[in-house]
């Protein structure tokens, strides 16, 4: 049973370029969460998506960041016009049922390390 | 609305015990514990639901005191493999999950 997949694992971008991070949830999971982790810090919630819907984007910066989870294909976190402060590890997690069941947990992917030069 | 973990860091000798605490100012519905090794993804350890339950996984156990809104993770007879950063995730009544800043555990031989 494949776990949560993320690609690329490492991404280098120059300031002003776009970064696209992909996340394929575990088989049978239709809920995806994105987190950002700065070096030596905790996991900061960014956005929660179900298929074709954004449920909660309260942790997303208002500008340059967007996320989608289409009916077919992986979830994508898109960062436009990247700046040095965007350098971080971005983790995706998935769960089968999402927030409706408090006992449901999330399973994390290996993360994408973004470095902005 | 983010759990507070303490201590921030712990250094142990192999075989020693440690306790990591996670507390919240808002009512927690459940607590989720994860361990993350450097450069890797967080790995799920266990969930504790309301009701003051305790759980264990080998020599790692945890408790959840609903009245105090506090969970504690107990690591007994620590092994080198326990090294990593431990995160607690707090699930709130609106079903949001937020993570603490983490506790870095180092186990030395």
XYZ file of C-alpha atoms in Angstrom:
226
model
C 0.000 0.000 0.000
C 1.739 3.131 -1.165
C 1.878 5.982 1.302
C 1.472 9.660 0.615
C 3.641 10.668 -2.322
C 5.126 14.080 -2.875
C 7.217 15.395 -5.706
C 9.606 16.792 -6.270
C 11.491 15.997 -3.076
C 13.773 18.971 -3.627
C 13.063 22.090 -5.636
C 15.343 25.032 -6.302
C 13.903 28.240 -7.656
C 15.185 31.743 -8.237
C 13.321 34.712 -6.833
C 10.324 35.560 -8.973
C 9.850 32.077 -10.412
C 6.920 29.783 -9.760
C 7.008 26.646 -7.637
C 4.582 23.758 -8.089
C 4.464 21.081 -5.412
C 2.494 17.883 -5.952
C 0.887 15.535 -3.498
C -0.784 12.197 -4.179
C -2.717 11.017 -1.120
C -2.834 7.459 0.128
C -5.157 5.155 -1.759
C -8.696 5.635 -0.513
C -7.973 9.027 1.036
C -9.869 12.005 -0.306
C -8.753 14.648 2.184
C -5.478 16.502 1.794
C -3.720 18.955 4.102
C -0.696 21.113 3.360
C 1.772 22.268 6.027
C 4.872 24.421 5.942
C 7.831 23.780 8.196
C 10.640 26.253 8.595
C 14.013 24.929 9.807
C 13.910 23.946 13.481
C 10.236 24.903 13.753
C 6.883 23.158 13.970
C 4.290 22.384 11.324
C 2.179 25.330 10.262
C -1.196 24.505 8.770
C -1.798 26.053 5.365
C -4.823 24.551 3.665
C -7.262 21.648 3.794
C -8.830 20.301 0.622
C -11.218 17.616 -0.446
C -11.616 16.573 -4.037
C -12.409 19.699 -6.067
C -13.059 21.787 -2.942
C -11.037 24.003 -0.646
C -12.425 23.450 2.831
C -10.157 25.678 4.904
C -7.424 27.964 3.621
C -7.060 30.003 6.787
C -3.332 29.286 6.964
C -2.525 30.289 3.418
C -0.828 33.608 2.737
C -3.286 35.878 0.966
C -1.064 36.472 -2.024
C 1.017 34.271 -4.320
C -0.122 30.969 -2.776
C -2.882 28.757 -4.131
C -3.883 25.124 -3.838
C -6.101 22.752 -5.711
C -7.156 19.129 -5.565
C -8.783 18.231 -8.872
C -11.103 15.334 -9.473
C -8.305 13.492 -11.217
C -4.657 13.774 -10.338
C -2.641 15.001 -7.405
C -3.175 17.994 -5.173
C -1.010 20.936 -6.171
C 0.354 23.736 -4.030
C 1.405 26.618 -6.219
C 3.624 29.480 -5.152
C 3.970 32.337 -7.595
C 6.837 34.819 -7.678
C 8.738 33.029 -4.942
C 10.795 34.980 -2.429
C 13.614 33.798 -0.163
C 11.226 33.610 2.775
C 9.300 30.853 0.994
C 12.246 28.498 1.499
C 10.933 25.715 3.712
C 9.825 22.112 3.777
C 6.270 21.665 2.569
C 4.485 18.587 3.826
C 1.294 17.118 2.563
C -0.855 14.808 4.678
C -3.951 12.812 3.841
C -6.780 11.147 5.695
C -9.723 9.060 4.575
C -12.474 11.024 6.234
C -11.132 14.405 7.243
C -12.452 16.465 10.028
C -15.752 14.809 10.633
C -14.197 12.130 12.809
C -11.937 13.484 15.567
C -10.192 10.172 15.980
C -9.059 10.184 12.395
C -5.416 11.021 11.998
C -3.337 12.238 9.135
C -0.520 10.462 7.333
C 2.331 12.557 6.054
C 4.265 12.459 2.828
C 8.068 12.824 2.701
C 7.864 16.545 1.986
C 9.241 18.883 -0.654
C 12.222 20.996 0.320
C 11.976 24.302 -1.476
C 15.046 26.490 -1.726
C 14.709 29.964 -3.174
C 17.962 31.519 -4.335
C -4.985 28.211 18.944
C -1.897 26.088 19.028
C -0.810 23.558 21.644
C 2.214 24.428 23.736
C 4.858 21.768 24.183
C 7.458 21.461 26.899
C 10.313 21.042 27.203
C 11.710 22.341 23.934
C 14.583 19.888 24.034
C 15.688 16.873 26.052
C 18.980 14.996 26.096
C 18.972 11.490 27.537
C 21.316 8.575 27.986
C 20.140 5.271 26.591
C 17.831 3.615 29.109
C 16.647 6.816 30.766
C 13.042 8.000 30.838
C 11.497 11.213 29.552
C 8.155 12.991 29.643
C 6.967 15.441 27.006
C 3.988 17.643 27.745
C 1.423 19.221 25.464
C -1.112 21.702 26.774
C -3.802 23.853 25.296
C -5.718 26.913 26.434
C -8.706 25.812 24.371
C -10.664 22.605 24.780
C -9.048 19.682 23.001
C -11.140 16.992 21.406
C -8.241 14.678 20.775
C -4.465 14.684 20.834
C -2.268 13.153 18.137
C 1.393 12.381 18.705
C 3.969 12.218 15.922
C 7.723 11.695 15.765
C 9.853 13.265 13.064
C 13.438 12.331 12.350
C 15.704 14.873 10.739
C 14.936 15.293 7.064
C 12.005 12.898 7.168
C 8.224 13.102 7.366
C 6.390 13.052 10.699
C 5.338 9.522 11.615
C 2.111 8.907 13.494
C 2.491 7.378 16.976
C -0.932 7.440 18.602
C -4.206 9.264 19.163
C -5.823 9.998 22.485
C -9.480 10.898 22.643
C -11.479 12.657 25.324
C -12.109 10.606 28.400
C -8.729 10.627 30.091
C -7.516 7.628 28.237
C -4.031 6.256 28.135
C -2.362 4.424 25.334
C 0.895 2.655 24.807
C 3.087 1.595 21.959
C 5.995 -0.583 23.090
C 7.776 1.576 25.668
C 6.117 4.791 24.564
C 2.829 5.659 26.215
C 0.666 8.725 26.586
C -2.157 10.124 28.644
C -4.744 12.798 28.069
C -6.180 14.777 30.960
C -9.307 16.340 29.580
C -9.883 18.586 32.582
C -6.430 20.114 32.358
C -6.402 20.063 28.535
C -3.034 18.427 28.772
C -1.433 15.388 27.241
C 1.830 13.781 28.250
C 4.019 11.416 26.251
C 6.096 8.989 28.313
C 9.226 7.403 26.898
C 10.505 4.591 29.072
C 13.972 3.048 28.911
C 14.792 5.157 25.898
C 16.567 3.688 22.908
C 18.788 5.395 20.370
C 15.974 5.028 17.831
C 13.745 7.298 19.933
C 15.789 10.329 18.921
C 13.830 12.840 16.901
C 11.399 15.685 17.289
C 8.061 14.873 18.878
C 5.021 16.872 17.871
C 1.620 16.901 19.438
C -1.329 17.737 17.235
C -4.374 19.117 18.979
C -7.799 18.496 17.505
C -10.285 21.142 18.590
C -14.042 21.053 18.763
C -14.283 22.674 15.350
C -12.144 19.780 14.168
C -9.194 21.933 13.297
C -5.845 20.298 13.973
C -2.912 22.407 15.037
C 0.578 21.282 15.944
C 2.851 22.299 18.778
C 6.345 23.610 18.074
C 7.905 20.239 18.851
C 10.238 18.745 21.444
C 13.650 17.637 20.252
C 14.741 14.424 21.935
C 18.335 13.250 21.704
C 19.271 9.846 23.081
C 22.973 9.243 23.528
C 24.707 5.890 24.044
